[in-house]
PDB file of C-alpha atoms in Angstrom:
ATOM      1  CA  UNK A   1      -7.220  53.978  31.739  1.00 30.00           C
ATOM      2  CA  UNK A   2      -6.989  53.305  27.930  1.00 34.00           C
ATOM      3  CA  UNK A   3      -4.473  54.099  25.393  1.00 39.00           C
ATOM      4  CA  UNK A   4      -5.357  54.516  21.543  1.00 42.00           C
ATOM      5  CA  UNK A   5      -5.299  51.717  19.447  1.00 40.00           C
ATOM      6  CA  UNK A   6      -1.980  52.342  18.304  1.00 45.00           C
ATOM      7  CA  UNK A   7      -0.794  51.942  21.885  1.00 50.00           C
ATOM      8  CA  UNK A   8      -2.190  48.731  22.631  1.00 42.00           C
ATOM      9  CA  UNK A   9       0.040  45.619  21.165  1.00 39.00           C
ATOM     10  CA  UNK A  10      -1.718  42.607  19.682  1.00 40.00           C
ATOM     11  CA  UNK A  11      -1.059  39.233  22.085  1.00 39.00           C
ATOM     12  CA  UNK A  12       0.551  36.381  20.465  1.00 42.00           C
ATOM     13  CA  UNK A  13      -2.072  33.615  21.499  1.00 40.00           C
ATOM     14  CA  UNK A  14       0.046  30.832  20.175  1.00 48.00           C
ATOM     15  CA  UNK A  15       2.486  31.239  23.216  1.00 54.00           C
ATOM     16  CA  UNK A  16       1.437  29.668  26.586  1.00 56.00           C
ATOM     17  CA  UNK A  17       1.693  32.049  29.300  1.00 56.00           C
ATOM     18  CA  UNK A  18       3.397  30.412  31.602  1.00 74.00           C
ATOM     19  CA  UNK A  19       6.348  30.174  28.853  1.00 87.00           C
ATOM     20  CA  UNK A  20       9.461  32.874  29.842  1.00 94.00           C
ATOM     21  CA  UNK A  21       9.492  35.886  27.872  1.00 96.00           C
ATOM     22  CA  UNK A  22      13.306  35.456  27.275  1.00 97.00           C
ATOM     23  CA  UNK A  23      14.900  31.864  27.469  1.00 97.00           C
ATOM     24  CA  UNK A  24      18.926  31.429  26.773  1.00 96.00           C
ATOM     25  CA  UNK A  25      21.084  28.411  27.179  1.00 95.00           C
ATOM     26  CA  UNK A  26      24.812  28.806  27.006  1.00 94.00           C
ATOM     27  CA  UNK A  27      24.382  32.150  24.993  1.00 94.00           C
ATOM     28  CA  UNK A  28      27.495  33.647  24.513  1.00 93.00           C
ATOM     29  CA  UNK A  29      28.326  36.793  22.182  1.00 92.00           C
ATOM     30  CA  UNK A  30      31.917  37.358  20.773  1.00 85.00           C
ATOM     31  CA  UNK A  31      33.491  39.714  18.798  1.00 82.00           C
ATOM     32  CA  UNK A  32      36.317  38.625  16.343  1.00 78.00           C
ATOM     33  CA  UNK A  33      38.780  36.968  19.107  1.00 78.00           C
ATOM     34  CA  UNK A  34      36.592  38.556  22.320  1.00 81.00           C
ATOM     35  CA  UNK A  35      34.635  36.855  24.168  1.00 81.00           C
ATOM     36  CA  UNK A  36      31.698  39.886  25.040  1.00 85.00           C
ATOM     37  CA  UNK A  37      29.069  37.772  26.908  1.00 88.00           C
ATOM     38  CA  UNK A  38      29.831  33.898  27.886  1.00 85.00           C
ATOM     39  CA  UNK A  39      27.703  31.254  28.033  1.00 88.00           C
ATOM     40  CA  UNK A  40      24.620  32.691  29.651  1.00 93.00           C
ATOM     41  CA  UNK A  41      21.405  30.346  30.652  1.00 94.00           C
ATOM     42  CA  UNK A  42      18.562  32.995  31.552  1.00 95.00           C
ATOM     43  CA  UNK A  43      14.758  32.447  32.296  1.00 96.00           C
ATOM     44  CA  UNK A  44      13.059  35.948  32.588  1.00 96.00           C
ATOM     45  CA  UNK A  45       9.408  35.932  33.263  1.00 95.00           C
ATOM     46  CA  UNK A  46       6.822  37.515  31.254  1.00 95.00           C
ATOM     47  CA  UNK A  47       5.564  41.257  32.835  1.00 93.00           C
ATOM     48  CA  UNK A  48       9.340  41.197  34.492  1.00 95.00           C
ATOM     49  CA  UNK A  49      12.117  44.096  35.001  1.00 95.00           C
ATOM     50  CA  UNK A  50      14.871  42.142  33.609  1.00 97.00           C
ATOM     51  CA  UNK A  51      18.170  44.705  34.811  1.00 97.00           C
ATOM     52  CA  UNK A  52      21.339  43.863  33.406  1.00 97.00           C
ATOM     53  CA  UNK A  53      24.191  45.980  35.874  1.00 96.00           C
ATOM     54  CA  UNK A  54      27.796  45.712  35.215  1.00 93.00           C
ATOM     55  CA  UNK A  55      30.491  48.966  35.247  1.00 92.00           C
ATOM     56  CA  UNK A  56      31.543  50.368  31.759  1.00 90.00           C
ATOM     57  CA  UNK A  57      32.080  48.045  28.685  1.00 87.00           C
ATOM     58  CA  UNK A  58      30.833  44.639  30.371  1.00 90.00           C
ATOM     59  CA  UNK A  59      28.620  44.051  27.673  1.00 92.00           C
ATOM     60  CA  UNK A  60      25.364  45.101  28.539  1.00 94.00           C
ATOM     61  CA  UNK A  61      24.355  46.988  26.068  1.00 93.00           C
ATOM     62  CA  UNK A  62      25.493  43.967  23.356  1.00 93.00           C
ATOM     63  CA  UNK A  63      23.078  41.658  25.426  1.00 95.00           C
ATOM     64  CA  UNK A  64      20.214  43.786  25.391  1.00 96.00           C
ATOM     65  CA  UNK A  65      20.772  44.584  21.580  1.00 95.00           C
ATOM     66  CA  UNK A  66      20.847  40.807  20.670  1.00 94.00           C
ATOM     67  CA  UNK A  67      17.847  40.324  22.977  1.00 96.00           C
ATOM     68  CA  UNK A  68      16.104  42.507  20.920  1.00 95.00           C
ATOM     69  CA  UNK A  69      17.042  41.149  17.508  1.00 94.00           C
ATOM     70  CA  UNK A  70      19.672  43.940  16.709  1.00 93.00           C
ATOM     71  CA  UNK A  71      23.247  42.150  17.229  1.00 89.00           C
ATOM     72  CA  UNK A  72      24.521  39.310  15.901  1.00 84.00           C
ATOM     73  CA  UNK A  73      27.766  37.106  16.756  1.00 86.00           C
ATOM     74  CA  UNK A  74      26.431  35.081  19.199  1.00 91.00           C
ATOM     75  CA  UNK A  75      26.729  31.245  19.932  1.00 92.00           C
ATOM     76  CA  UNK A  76      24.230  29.100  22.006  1.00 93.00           C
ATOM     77  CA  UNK A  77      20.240  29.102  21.979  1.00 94.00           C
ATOM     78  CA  UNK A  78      17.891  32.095  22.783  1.00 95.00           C
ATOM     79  CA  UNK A  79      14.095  32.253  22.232  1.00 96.00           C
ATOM     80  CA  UNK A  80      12.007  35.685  23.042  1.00 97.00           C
ATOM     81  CA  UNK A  81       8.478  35.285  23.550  1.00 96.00           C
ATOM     82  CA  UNK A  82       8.891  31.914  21.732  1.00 95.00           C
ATOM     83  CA  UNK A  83      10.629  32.994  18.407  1.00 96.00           C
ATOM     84  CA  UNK A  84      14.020  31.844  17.917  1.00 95.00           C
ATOM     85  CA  UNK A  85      16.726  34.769  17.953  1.00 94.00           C
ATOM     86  CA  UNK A  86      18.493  32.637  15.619  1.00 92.00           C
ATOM     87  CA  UNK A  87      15.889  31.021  13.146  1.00 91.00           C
ATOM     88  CA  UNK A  88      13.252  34.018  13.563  1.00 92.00           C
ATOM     89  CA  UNK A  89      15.086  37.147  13.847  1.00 91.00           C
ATOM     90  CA  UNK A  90      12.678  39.205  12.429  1.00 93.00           C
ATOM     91  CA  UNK A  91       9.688  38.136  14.409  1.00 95.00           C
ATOM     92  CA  UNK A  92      12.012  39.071  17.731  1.00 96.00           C
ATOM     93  CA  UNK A  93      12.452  42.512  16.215  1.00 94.00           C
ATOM     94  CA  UNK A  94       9.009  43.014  15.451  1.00 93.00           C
ATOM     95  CA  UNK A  95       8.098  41.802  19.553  1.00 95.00           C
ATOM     96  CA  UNK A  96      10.555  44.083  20.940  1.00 96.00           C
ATOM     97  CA  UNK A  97      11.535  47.416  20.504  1.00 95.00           C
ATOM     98  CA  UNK A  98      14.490  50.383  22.161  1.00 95.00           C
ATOM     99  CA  UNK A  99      13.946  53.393  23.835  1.00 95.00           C
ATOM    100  CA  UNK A 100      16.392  55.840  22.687  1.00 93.00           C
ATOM    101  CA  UNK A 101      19.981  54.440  22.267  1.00 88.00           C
ATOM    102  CA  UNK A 102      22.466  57.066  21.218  1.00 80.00           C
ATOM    103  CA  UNK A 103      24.338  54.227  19.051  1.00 81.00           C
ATOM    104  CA  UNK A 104      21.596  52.514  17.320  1.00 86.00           C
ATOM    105  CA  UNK A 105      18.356  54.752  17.157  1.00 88.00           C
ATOM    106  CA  UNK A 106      19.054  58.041  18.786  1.00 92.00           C
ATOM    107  CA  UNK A 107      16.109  60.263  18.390  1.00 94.00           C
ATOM    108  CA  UNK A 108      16.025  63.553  15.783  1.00 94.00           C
ATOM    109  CA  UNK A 109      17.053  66.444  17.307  1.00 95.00           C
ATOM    110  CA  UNK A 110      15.509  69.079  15.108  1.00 96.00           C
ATOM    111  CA  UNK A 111      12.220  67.539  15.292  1.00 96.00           C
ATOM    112  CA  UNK A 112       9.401  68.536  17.424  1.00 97.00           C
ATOM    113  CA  UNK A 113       8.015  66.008  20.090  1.00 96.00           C
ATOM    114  CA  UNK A 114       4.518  66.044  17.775  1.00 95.00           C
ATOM    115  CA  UNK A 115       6.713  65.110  14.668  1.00 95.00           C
ATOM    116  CA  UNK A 116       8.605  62.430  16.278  1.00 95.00           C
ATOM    117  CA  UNK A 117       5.713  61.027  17.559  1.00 94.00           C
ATOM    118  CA  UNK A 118       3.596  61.076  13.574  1.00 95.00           C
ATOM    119  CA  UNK A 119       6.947  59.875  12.343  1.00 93.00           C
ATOM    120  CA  UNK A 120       7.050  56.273  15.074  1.00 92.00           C
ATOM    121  CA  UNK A 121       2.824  56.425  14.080  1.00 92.00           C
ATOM    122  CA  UNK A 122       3.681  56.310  10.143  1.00 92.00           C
ATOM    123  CA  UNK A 123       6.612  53.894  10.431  1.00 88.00           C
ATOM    124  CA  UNK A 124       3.499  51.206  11.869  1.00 83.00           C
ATOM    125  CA  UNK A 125       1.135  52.068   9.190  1.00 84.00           C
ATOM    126  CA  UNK A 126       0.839  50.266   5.467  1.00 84.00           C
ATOM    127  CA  UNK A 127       3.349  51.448   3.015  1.00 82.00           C
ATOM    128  CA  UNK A 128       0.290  52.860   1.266  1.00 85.00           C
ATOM    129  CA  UNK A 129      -0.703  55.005   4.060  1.00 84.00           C
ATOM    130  CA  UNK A 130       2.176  57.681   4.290  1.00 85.00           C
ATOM    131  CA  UNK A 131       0.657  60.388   6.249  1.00 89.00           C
ATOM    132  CA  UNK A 132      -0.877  60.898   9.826  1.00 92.00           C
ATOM    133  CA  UNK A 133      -3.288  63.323  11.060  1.00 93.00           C
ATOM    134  CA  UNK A 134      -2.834  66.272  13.204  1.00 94.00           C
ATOM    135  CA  UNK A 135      -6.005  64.247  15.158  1.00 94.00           C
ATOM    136  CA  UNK A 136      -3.920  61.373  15.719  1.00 92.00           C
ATOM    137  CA  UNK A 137      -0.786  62.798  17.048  1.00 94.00           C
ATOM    138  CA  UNK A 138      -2.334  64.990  19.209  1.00 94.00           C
ATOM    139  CA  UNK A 139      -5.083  61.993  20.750  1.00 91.00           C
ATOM    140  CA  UNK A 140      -2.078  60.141  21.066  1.00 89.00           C
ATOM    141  CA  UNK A 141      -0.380  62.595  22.897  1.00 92.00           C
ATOM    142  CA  UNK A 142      -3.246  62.864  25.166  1.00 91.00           C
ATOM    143  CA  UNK A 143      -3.438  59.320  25.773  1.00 86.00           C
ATOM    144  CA  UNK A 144       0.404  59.223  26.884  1.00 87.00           C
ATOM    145  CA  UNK A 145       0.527  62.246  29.395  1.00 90.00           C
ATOM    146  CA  UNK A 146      -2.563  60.574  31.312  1.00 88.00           C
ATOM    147  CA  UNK A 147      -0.482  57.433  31.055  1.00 84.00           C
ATOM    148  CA  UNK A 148       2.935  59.724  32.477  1.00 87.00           C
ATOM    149  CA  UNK A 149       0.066  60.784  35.373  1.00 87.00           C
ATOM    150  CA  UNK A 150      -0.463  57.458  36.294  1.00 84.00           C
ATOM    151  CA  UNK A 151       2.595  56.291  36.363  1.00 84.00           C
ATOM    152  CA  UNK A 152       3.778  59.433  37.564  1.00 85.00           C
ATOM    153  CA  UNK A 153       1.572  58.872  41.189  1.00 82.00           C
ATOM    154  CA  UNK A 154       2.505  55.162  42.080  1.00 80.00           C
ATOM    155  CA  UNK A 155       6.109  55.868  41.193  1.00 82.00           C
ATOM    156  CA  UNK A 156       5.271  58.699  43.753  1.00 81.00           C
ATOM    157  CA  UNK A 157       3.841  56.387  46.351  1.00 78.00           C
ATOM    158  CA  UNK A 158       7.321  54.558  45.974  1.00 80.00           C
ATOM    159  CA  UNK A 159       9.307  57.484  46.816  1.00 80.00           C
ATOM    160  CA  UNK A 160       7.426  59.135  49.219  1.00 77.00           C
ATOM    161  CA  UNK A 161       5.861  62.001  47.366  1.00 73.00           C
ATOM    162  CA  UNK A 162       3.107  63.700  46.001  1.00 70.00           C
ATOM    163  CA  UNK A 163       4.656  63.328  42.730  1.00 73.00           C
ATOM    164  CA  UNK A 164       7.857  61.427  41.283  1.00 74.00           C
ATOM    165  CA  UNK A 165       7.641  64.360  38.978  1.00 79.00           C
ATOM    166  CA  UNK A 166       7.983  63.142  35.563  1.00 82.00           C
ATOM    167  CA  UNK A 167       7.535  65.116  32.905  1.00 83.00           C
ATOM    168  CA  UNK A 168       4.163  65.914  30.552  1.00 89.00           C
ATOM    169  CA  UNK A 169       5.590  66.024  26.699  1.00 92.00           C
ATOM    170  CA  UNK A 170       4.348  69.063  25.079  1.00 94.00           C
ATOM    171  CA  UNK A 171       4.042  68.705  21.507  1.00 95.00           C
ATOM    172  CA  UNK A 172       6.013  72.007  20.530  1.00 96.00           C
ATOM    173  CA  UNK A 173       8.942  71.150  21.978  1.00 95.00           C
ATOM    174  CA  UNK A 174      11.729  70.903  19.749  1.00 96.00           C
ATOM    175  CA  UNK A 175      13.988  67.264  20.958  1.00 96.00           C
ATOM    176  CA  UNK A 176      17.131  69.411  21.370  1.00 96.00           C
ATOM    177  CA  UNK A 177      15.683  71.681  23.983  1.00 95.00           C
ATOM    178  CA  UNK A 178      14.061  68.681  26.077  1.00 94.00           C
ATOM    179  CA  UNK A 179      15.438  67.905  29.543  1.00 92.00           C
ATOM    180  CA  UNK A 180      17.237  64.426  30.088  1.00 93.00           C
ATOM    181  CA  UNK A 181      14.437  62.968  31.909  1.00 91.00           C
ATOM    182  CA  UNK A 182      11.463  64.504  29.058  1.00 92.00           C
ATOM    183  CA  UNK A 183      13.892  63.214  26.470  1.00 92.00           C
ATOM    184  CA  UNK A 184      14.266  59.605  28.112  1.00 93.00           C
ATOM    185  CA  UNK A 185      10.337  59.258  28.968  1.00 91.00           C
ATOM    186  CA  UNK A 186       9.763  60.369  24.554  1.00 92.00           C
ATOM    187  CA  UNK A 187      11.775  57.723  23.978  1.00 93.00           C
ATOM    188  CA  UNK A 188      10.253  55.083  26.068  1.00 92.00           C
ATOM    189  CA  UNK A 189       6.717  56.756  24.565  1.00 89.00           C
ATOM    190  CA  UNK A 190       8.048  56.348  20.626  1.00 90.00           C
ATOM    191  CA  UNK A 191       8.978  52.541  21.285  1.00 92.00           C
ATOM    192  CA  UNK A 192       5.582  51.611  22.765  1.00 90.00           C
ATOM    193  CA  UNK A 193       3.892  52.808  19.671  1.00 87.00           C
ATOM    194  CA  UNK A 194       5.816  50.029  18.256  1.00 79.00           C
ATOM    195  CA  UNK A 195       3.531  47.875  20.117  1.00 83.00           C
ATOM    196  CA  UNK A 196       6.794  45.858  21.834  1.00 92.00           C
ATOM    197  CA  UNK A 197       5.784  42.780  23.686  1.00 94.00           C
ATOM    198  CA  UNK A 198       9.639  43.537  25.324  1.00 96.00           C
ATOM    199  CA  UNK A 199      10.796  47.306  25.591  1.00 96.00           C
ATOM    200  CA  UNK A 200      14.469  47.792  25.715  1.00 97.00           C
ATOM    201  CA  UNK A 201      15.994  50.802  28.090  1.00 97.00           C
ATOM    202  CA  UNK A 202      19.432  50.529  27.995  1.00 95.00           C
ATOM    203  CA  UNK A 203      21.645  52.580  30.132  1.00 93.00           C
ATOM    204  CA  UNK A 204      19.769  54.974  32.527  1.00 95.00           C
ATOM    205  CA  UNK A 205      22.696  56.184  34.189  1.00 93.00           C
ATOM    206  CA  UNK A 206      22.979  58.739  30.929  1.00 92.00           C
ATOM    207  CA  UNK A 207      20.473  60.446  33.052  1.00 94.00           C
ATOM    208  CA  UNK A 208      23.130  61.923  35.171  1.00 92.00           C
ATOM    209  CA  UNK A 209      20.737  63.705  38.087  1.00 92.00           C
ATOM    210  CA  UNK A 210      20.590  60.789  40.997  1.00 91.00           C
ATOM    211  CA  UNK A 211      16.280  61.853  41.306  1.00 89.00           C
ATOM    212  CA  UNK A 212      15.789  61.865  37.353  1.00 91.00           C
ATOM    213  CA  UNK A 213      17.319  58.017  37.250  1.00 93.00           C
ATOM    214  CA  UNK A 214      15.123  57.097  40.744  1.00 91.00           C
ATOM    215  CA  UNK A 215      12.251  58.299  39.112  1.00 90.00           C
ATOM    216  CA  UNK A 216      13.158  56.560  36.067  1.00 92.00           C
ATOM    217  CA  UNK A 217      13.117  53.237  37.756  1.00 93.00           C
ATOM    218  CA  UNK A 218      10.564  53.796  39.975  1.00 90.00           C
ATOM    219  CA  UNK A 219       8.144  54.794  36.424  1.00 89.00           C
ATOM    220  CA  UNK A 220       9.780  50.760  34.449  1.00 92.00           C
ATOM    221  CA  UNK A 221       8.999  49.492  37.809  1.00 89.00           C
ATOM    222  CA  UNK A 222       5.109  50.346  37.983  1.00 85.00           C
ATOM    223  CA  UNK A 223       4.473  50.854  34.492  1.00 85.00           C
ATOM    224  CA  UNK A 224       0.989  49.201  33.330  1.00 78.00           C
ATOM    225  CA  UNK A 225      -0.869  50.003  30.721  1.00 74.00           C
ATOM    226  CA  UNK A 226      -4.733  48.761  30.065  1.00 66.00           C
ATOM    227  CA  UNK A 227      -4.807  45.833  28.105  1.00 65.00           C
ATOM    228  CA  UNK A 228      -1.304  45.298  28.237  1.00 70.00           C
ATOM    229  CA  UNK A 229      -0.264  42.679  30.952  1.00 71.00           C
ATOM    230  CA  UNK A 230       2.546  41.004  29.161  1.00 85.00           C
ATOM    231  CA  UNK A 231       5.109  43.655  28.494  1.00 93.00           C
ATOM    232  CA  UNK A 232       8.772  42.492  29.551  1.00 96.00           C
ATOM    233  CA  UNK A 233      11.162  45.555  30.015  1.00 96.00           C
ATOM    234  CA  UNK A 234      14.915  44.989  30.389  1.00 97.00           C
ATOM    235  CA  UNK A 235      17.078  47.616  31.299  1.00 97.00           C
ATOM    236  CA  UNK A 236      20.700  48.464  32.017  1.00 96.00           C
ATOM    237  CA  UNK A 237      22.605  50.423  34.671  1.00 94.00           C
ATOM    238  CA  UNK A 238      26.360  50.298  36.050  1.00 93.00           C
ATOM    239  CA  UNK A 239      24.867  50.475  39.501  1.00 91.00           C
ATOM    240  CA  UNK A 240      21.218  50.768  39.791  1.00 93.00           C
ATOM    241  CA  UNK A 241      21.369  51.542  43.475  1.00 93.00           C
ATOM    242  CA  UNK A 242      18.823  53.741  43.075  1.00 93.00           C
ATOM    243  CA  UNK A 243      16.220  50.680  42.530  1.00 93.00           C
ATOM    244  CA  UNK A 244      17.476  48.433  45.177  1.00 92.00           C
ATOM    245  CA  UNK A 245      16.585  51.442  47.386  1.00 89.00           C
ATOM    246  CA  UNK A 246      13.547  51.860  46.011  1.00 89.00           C
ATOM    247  CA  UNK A 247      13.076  47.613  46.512  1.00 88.00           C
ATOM    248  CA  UNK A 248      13.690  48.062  49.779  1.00 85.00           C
ATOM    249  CA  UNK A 249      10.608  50.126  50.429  1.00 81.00           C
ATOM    250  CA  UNK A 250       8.370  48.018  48.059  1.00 76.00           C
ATOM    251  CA  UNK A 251       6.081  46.807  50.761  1.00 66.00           C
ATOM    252  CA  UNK A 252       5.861  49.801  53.231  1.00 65.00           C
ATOM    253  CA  UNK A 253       3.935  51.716  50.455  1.00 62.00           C
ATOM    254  CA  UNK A 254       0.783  50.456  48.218  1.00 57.00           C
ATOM    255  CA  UNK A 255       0.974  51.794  44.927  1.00 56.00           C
ATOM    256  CA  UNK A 256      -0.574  49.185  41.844  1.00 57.00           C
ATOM    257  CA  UNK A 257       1.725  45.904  41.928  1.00 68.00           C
ATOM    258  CA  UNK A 258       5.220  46.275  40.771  1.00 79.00           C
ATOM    259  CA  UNK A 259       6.949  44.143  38.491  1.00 88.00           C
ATOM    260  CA  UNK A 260       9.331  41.181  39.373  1.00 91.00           C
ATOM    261  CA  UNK A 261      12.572  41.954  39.149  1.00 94.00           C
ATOM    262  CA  UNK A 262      15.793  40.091  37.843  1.00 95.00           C
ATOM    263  CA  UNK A 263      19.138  41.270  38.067  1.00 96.00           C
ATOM    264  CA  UNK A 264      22.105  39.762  36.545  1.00 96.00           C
ATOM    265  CA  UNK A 265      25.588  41.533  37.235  1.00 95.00           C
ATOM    266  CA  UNK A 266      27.746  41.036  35.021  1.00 93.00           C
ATOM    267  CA  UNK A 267      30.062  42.048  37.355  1.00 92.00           C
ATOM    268  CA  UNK A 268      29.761  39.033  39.266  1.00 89.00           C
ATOM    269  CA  UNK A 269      31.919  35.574  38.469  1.00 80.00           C
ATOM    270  CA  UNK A 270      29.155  33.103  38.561  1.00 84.00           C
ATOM    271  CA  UNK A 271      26.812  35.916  36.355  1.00 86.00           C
ATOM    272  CA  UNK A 272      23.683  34.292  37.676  1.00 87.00           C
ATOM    273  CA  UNK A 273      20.019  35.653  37.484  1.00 90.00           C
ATOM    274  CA  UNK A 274      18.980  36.568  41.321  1.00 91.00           C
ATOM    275  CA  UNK A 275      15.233  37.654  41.772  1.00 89.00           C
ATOM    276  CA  UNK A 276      14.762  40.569  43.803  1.00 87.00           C
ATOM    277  CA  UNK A 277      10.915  40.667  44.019  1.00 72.00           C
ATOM    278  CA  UNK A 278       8.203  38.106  44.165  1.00 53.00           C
ATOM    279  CA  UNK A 279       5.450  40.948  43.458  1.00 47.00           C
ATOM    280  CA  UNK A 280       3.419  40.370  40.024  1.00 45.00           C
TER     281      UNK A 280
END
């Protein structure tokens, strides 16, 4: 399958590959007198699910926003696909991008999906190329409901179905009207035309329907996209049961290869990374 252009991200040739796509030694993120996050030492493979779980307020949404560039207050070293989120901030927040985060980016609800999607195309244009065409929104559009299709049937293969059932984006839609699960996979579709080398999903327990957040990490799981073998995606959840069940099926069904996994609870005392898969 291929995307458009605008889909596919340029590789950074100057990083080996076997270097982690997130690196942090003793990386600890306070605010004023509160320790958030302490002294974390991560290695998270390139291609990998990196889940961050941990019950309400533990800070995972503050790691995943200084993973990305977007937080600072933080003490120790971190490097994210070789840029340092200390030195180069701005080359980690043109590598990554966020899915929709209420807080931070929260999509527009009185736009249509077609709109939101010209507005993410124009925002990656030159400043002296202001407009998009009707042409390009809608071949883009094409180009990411065959992508939902794919994904759509191994994520199905995972849970036993035809279909996972996720959703095709029609362009007339108006945001405000879209289901939780339409409005999560728009905002997934409005970071990747960011071309992210790491795509940040924080929180998919807002999808409150237990199938809508197993489909949702059944679809991070499998995702692939032509050309693009080195996205990272890191996630959060309070309790992503839903994907250890799924894990626990992994090699009963054949659907493309899924992604490594790493979880770190933050819920734990010794907060270390544990890999769940071994798949690439």
């Amino acid at each position: 399958m291929t995307l458009d252009s605008a889909l596919v991200p340029t590789v950074n040739s100057t990083q080996d590959s076997s270097d982690p796509a997130i690196q942090t030694r003793n990386f600890s993120i306070r605010k004023g007198r509160q320790t958030v996050i302490g002294a974390l030492s991560l290695d998270i493979p390139v291609g990998a699910l990196f889940v961050v779980s941990g019950r309400f307020a533990s800070g995972k949404t503050a790691l995943l926003l200084a993973l990305a560039g977007r937080l600072r207050g933080f003490s120790g070293t971190a490097t994210v696909f070789g840029h340092s989120l200390r030195s180069g901030g701005g080359q980690v927040r043109h590598v990554s991008a966020l899915a929709e985060t209420p807080i931070v980016n929260r999509l527009d609800d009185d736009l249509t999906v077609e709109r939101q999607i010209a507005a993410a195309l124009v925002l990656r244009q030159p400043w002296w190329k202001p407009l998009v065409t009707h042409k390009a929104v809608a071949l883009c559009l094409v180009r990411v409901n065959a992508l939902l299709r794919e994904v759509d049937a191994r994520a199905g293969d995972l849970l036993g179905k035809r279909a996972a059932g996720l959703p095709r984006l029609i362009g007339t839609d108006r945001i405000v009207c879209l289901q939780p699960l339409d409005r999560a996979v728009l905002g997934v579709v409005v970071a990747l035309i960011g071309r992210p080398r790491l795509l940040i999903v924080d929180d998919v327990d807002t999808l409150r329907d237990t199938d809508d957040r197993t489909r949702a990490w059944a679809a991070l799981l499998t995702l692939r996209i032509a050309g693009w073998h080195d996205l990272t995606i890191a996630a959060s959840g309070q309790d992503p049961k839903e994907l250890f069940e799924i894990l626990e099926r992994i090699d009963d069904v054949q659907p493309a290869p899924a992604r490594p996994v790493c979880l770190l609870d933050l819920d734990s005392a010794e907060r270390t990374l544990t890999a769940l898969t071994r798949k690439a």
